[in-house]
XYZ file of C-alpha atoms in Angstrom:
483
model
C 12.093 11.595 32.780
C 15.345 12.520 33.960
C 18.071 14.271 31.892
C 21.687 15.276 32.473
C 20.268 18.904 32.704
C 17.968 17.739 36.106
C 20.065 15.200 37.761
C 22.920 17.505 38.079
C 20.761 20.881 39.109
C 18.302 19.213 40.883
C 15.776 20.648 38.847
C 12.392 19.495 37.293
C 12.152 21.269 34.175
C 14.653 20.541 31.890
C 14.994 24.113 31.032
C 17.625 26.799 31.514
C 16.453 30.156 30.982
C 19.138 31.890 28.772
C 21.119 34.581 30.897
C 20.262 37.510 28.502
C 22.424 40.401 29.106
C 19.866 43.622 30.376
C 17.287 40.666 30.974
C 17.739 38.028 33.204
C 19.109 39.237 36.673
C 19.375 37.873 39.680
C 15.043 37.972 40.131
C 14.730 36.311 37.225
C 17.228 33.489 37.996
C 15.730 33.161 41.549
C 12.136 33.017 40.288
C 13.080 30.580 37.695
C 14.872 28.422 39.712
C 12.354 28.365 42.814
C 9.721 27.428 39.463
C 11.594 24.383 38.743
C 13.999 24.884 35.974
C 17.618 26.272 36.367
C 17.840 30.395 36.797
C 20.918 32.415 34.564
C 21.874 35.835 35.123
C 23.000 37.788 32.024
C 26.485 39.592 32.142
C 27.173 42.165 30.141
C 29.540 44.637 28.654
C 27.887 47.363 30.714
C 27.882 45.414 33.767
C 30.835 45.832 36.682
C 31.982 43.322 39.107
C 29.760 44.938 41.638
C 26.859 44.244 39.557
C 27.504 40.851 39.438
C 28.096 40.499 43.099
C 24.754 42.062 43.781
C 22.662 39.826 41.412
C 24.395 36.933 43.246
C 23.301 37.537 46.748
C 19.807 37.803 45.088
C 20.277 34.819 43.629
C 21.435 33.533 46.438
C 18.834 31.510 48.138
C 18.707 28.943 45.219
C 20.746 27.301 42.237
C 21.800 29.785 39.639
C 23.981 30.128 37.335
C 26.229 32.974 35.195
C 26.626 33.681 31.559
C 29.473 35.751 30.496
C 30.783 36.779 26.743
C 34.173 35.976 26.070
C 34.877 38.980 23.768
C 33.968 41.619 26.760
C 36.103 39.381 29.383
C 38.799 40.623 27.586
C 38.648 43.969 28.547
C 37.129 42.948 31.625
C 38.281 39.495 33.492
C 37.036 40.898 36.724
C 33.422 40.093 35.949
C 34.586 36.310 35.955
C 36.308 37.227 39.058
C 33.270 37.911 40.526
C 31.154 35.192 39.065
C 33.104 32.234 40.442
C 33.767 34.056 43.834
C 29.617 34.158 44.214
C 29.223 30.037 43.544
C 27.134 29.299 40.809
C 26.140 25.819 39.518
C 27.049 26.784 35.909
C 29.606 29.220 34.079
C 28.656 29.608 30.494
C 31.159 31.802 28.588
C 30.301 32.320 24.728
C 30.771 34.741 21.871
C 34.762 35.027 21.539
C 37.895 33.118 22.973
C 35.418 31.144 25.488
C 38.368 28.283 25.194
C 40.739 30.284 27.916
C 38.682 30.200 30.831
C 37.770 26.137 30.294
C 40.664 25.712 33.355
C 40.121 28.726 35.178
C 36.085 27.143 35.702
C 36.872 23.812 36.225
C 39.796 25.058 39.077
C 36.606 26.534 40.474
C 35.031 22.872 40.266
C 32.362 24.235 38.093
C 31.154 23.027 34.285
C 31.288 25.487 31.977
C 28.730 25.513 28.771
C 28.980 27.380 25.513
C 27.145 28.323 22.009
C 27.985 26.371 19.411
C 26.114 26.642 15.462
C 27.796 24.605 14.035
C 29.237 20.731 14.191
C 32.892 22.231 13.579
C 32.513 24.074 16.661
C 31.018 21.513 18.475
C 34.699 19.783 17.495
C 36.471 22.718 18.968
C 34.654 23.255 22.396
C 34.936 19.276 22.834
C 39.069 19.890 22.030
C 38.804 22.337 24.551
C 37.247 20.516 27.601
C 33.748 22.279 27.285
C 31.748 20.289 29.926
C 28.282 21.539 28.052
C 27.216 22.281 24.482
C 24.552 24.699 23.644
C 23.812 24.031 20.051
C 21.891 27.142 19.087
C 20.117 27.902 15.649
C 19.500 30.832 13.775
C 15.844 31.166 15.091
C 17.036 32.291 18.585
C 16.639 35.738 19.532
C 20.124 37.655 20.705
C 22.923 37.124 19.405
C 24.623 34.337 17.880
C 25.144 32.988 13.597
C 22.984 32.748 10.823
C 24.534 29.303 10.611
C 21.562 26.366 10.779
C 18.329 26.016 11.845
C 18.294 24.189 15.469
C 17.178 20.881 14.486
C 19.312 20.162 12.051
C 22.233 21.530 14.399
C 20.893 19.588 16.929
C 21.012 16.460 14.897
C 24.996 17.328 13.885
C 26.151 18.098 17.205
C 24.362 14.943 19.244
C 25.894 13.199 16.662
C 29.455 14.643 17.832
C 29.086 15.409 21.728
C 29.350 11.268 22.669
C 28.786 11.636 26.286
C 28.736 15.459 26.734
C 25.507 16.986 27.424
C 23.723 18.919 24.695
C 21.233 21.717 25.319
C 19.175 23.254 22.465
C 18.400 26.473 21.965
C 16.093 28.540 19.096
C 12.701 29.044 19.323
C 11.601 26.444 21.806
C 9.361 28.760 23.816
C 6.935 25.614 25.225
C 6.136 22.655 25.843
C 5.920 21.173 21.920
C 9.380 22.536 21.103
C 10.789 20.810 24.720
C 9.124 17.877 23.852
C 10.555 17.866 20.200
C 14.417 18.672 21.440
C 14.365 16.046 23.870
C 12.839 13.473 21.934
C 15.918 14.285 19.615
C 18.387 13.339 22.507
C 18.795 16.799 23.964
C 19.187 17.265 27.886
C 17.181 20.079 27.788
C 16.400 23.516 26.229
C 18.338 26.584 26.707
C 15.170 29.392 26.169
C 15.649 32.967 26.567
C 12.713 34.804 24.366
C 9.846 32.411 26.882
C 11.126 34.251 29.319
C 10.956 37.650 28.105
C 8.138 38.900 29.071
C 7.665 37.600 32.611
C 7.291 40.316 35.189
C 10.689 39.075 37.246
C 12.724 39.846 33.923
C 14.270 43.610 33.612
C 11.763 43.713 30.490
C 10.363 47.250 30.349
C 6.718 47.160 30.041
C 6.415 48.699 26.841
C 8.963 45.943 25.190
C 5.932 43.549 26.963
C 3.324 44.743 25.044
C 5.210 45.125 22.031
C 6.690 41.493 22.692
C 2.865 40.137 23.019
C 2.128 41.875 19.273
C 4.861 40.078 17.542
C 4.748 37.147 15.594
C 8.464 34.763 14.613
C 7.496 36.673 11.154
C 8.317 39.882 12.683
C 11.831 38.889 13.672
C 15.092 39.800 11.780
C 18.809 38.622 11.792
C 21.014 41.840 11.638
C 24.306 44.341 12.686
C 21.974 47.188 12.397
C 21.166 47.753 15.792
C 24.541 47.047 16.851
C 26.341 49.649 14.404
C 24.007 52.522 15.621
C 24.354 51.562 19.161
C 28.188 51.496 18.913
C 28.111 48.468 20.732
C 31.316 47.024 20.339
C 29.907 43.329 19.249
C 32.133 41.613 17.124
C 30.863 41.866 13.496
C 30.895 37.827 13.660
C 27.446 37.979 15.688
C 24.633 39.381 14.755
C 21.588 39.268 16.589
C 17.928 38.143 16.282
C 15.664 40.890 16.703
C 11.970 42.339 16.028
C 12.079 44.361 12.650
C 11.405 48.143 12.734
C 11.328 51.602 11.055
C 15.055 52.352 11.615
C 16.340 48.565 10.759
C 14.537 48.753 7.153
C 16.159 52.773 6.950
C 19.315 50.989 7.540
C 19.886 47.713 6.408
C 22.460 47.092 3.547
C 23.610 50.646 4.962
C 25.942 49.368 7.928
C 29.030 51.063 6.654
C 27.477 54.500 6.258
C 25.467 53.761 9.623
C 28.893 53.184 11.552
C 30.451 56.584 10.387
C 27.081 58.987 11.169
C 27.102 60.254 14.416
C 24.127 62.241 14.418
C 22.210 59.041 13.794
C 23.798 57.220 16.532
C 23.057 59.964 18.450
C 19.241 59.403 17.606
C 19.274 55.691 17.977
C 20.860 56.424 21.500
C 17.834 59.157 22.489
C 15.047 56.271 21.390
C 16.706 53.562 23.428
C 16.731 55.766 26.601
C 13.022 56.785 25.723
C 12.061 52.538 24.786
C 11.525 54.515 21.136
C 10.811 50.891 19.675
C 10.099 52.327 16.449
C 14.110 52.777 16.651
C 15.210 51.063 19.259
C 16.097 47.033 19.242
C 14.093 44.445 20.852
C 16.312 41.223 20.973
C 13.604 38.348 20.377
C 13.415 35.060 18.733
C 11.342 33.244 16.216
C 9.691 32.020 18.953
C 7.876 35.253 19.856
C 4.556 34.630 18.587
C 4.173 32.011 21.425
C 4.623 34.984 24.264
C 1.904 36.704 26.306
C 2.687 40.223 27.000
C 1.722 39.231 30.704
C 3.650 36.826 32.100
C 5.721 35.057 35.258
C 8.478 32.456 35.569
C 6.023 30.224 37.102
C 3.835 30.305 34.398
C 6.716 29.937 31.682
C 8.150 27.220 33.139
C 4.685 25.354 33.558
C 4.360 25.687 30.517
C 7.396 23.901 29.642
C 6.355 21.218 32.113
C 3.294 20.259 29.935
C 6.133 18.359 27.684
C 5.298 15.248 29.454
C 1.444 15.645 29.549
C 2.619 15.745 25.454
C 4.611 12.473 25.827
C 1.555 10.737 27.996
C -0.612 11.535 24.993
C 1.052 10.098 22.705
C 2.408 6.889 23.949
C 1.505 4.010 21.427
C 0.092 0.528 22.523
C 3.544 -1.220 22.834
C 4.060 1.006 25.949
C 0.896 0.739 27.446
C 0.299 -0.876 30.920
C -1.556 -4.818 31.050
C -4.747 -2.630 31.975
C -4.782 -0.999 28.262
C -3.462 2.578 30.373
C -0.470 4.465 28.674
C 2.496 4.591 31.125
C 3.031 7.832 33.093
C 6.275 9.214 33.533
C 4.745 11.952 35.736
C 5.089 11.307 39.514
C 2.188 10.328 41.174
C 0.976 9.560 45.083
C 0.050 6.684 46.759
C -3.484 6.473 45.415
C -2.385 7.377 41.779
C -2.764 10.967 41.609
C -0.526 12.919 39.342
C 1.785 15.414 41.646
C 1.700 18.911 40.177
C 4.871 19.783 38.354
C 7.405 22.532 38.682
C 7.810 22.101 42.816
C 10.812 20.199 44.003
C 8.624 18.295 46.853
C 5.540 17.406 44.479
C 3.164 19.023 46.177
C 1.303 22.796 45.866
C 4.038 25.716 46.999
C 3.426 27.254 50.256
C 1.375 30.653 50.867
C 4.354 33.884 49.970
C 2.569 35.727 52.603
C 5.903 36.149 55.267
C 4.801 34.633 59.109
C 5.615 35.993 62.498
C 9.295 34.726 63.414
C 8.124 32.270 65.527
C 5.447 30.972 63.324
C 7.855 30.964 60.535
C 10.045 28.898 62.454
C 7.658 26.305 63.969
C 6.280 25.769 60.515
C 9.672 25.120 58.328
C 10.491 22.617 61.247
C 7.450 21.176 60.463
C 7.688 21.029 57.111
C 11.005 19.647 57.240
C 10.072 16.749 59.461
C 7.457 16.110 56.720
C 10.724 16.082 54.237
C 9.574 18.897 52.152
C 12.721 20.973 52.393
C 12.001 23.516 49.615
C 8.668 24.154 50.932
C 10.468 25.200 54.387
C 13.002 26.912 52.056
C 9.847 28.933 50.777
C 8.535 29.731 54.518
C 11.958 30.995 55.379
C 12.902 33.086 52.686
C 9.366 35.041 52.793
C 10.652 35.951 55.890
C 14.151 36.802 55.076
C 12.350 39.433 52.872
C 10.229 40.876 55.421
C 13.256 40.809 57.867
C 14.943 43.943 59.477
C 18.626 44.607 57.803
C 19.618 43.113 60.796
C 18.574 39.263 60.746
C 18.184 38.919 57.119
C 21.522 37.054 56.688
C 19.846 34.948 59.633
C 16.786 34.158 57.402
C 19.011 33.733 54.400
C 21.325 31.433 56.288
C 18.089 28.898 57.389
C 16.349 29.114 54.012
C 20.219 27.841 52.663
C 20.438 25.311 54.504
C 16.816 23.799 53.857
C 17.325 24.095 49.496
C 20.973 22.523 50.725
C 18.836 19.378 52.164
C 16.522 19.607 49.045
C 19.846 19.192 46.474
C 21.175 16.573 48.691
C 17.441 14.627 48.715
C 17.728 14.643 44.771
C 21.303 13.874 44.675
C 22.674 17.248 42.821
C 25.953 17.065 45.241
C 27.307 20.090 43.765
C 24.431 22.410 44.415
C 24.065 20.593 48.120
C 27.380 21.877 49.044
C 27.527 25.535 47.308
C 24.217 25.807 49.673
C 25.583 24.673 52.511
C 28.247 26.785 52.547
C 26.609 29.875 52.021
C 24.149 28.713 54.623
C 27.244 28.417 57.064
C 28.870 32.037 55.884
C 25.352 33.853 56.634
C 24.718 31.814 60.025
C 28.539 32.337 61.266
C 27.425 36.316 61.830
C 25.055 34.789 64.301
C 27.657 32.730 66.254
C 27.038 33.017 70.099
C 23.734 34.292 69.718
C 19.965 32.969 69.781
C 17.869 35.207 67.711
C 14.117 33.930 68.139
C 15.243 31.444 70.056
C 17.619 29.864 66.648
C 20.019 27.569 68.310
C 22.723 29.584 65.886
C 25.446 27.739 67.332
C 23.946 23.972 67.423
C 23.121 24.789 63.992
C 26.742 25.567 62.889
C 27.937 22.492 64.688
C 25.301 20.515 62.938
C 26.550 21.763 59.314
C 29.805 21.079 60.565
C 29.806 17.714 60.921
C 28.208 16.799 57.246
C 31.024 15.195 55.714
C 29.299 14.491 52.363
C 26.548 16.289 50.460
C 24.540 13.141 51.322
C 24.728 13.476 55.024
C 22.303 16.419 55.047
C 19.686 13.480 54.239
C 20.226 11.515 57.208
C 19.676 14.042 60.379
C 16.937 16.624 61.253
C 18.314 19.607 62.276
C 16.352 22.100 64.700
C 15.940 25.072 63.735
C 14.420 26.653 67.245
C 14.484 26.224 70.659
C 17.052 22.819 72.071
C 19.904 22.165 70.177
C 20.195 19.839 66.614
C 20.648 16.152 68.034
C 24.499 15.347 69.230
C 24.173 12.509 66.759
C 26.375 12.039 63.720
C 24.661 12.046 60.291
C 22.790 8.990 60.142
C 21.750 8.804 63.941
C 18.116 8.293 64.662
C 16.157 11.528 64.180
C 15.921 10.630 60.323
C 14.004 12.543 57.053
C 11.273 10.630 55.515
C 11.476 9.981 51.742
C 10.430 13.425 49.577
C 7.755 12.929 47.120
C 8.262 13.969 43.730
């Protein structure tokens, strides 16, 4: 089944793993994204413009995206600065005056997403040119209103969005609760507290284990761990968190809290010692669902299983002539189903890095076999094992193959963010033939793709004689990518 959510990303989840602010980094959004679904990094108040310039370039070897609060943009516009300058696929701005950067974003060419709880602001970020609504219910973990349980919100702002893509958010934390949102007409889910717990996130490992314990039961909606952390929130937003010693001290106490220094002292010394008798652990309702040991490629094969739901229970009206319920899962030439989460349907490649020239030989390979992101994966386990030297070299060639794998699945936007980042690491290159790389053939093969499209139509060398003279479309020609 395709969505709004995958067509545009290129994914084949449709998930977005919420960018949760002290969270979801740039390793997070990479391993989501090379999983299947669609990576987020988490900006915060705390975070500078350097910050976010670093979690790019980690980022940077797949589709990601940035979410930003509007009320600390205030105080602190370069973070956006920064954001658009790295290229993400999506800006989502929330929390606040979201409603003044809607031209800045699009200037960029980008869509920009944000929270909604209610159909009245569904009205308003519609008014506003919001290209993506994240309807999000109470049961979500972070912040966000006490407003309306996500199915019902769900149901009130489909019925408003028209043609604007809806993404839900609240407790969905696996494949039932995808299954359930997209059954309802959502494009996808927007999940942070699934992802908590994987060992990419910047999840301590105590918050794991304590994370694992939890049930939704164990959640509360408060300001009390906000007040004692002096966090500057706006009073508007609450958050979603697991309920402790110091919240049931506290609560109905906010005003007293928010004057007592010696107690936001405290609070401070147990959130530098993960204190989580004290401390706050942001999580949603649906927390019970987590394992206190976890990775995004679990997580998001998880969320795969949706369709394995779907299969099961098809009714006899959509069953094939043979009495066999149709399958919306992609499958081979001899009717196998292809494993999910992996852009060319088949098993990822070993993470194990190769010799230069091995790594080399085999991404050619595996291109001329038209599994891009698998040549992608050979590449960038080298760009990680590379000297300081030639890692924008490995960076540049693992760009350029998820470039090819965007343009195979027709996400145009993400084919050409990749494709020029693949040209700005290469260009250092220019005149040179490290391990034999053909740097300049290369650049003067990107050079003459005229259209996201025409990365499908020519093989590119990586090694040895240069890419084929050809124009896009000339003979040497991908085959069709599975999946």
């Amino acid at each position: 089944m395709q969505t709004w959510l995958t067509q545009r990303f290129g994914v084949r989840v449709p998930v977005v793993c919420a960018p949760m602010a002290g969270v979801a980094s740039g390793r997070l959004a990479t391993a989501v994204s090379a999983a299947g679904a669609l990576g987020m990094v988490g900006v915060g108040a705390r975070h500078s413009p350097e910050w976010v310039t670093r979690q790019a370039a980690e980022a940077a070897t797949g589709v990601f995206g940035f979410g930003l609060q509007a009320w600390v943009l205030e105080s602190r516009p370069q973070q956006m600065d920064a954001a658009l300058e790295a290229g993400p696929a999506l800006v989502s701005v929330s929390y606040g005056n979201y409603a003044r950067w809607v031209e800045r974003v699009h200037a960029a060419g980008l869509p920009l997403a944000t929270t909604v709880a209610t159909a009245d602001e569904a009205r308003a970020a519609l008014a506003a040119g919001v290209d993506v609504l994240v309807a999000r219910g109470r049961e979500g973990g972070g912040h966000g209103r006490d407003a309306m349980g996500t199915l019902p919100l769900l149901q009130d702002v489909l019925d408003v969005a028209g043609d604007v893509p809806v993404l839900a958010a609240g407790a969905i934390a696996g494949a039932r609760g995808l299954a359930a949102v997209l059954a309802a007409g959502a494009a996808g889910a927007w999940a942070g507290t699934a992802f908590l717990t994987c060992e990419e996130s910047d999840t301590p490992a105590a918050a794991r284990v304590r994370l694992g314990q939890a049930s939704g039961a164990d959640t509360v909606y408060t300001r009390v761990f906000d007040v004692a952390a002096r966090s500057g929130w706006p009073a508007e937003f609450g958050e979603r968190a697991l309920r402790n010693g110091f919240h049931d001290e506290w609560v109905g106490r906010e005003d007293e809290l928010a004057i007592n220094d010696g107690v936001a002292e405290r609070y401070r010394r147990a959130s530098a010692a993960l204190d989580y008798d004290v401390a706050c652990l942001d999580a949603g309702q649906g927390v019970g669902l987590l394992k206190a040991e976890a990775s995004a490629v679990s997580v998001v094969a998880e969320f795969a299983r949706w369709e394995t739901l779907q299969e099961g229970s098809v009714r006899r009206r959509d069953r094939t002539p043979e009495g066999r319920p149709q399958q919306s899962r992609p499958r081979d030439a001899l009717g196998r189903p292809l494993p999910y989460g992996h852009p060319d349907g088949v098993e990822p490649v070993s993470e194990e890095p190769l010799p230069p020239p091995e790594a080399l030989a085999f991404a050619q390979t595996l291109l001329g076999q038209g599994r891009a992101f698998s040549a992608h994966e050979v590449l960038e386990a080298a760009w990680k094992a590379a000297p300081a030297q030639e890692r924008d070299l490995w960076k540049g060639l693992a760009q350029l193959c998820v470039a090819i794998t965007h343009a195979h699945r027709g996400n145009q936007a993400g084919a050409t963010t990749l494709l020029q980042r693949a040209q700005q690491h290469l260009g250092g290159y220019a005149g040179s033939r490290p391990h034999a790389v053909d740097v300049d053939g290369l650049l003067a093969w990107c050079g003459r793709i005229r259209e996201p499209r025409d990365l499908t139509a020519s093989l590119p060398r990586l090694q040895g004689e240069r890419p084929s003279e050809e124009a896009p479309g000339g003979p040497a020609r991908y085959p069709e990518v599975g999946g």
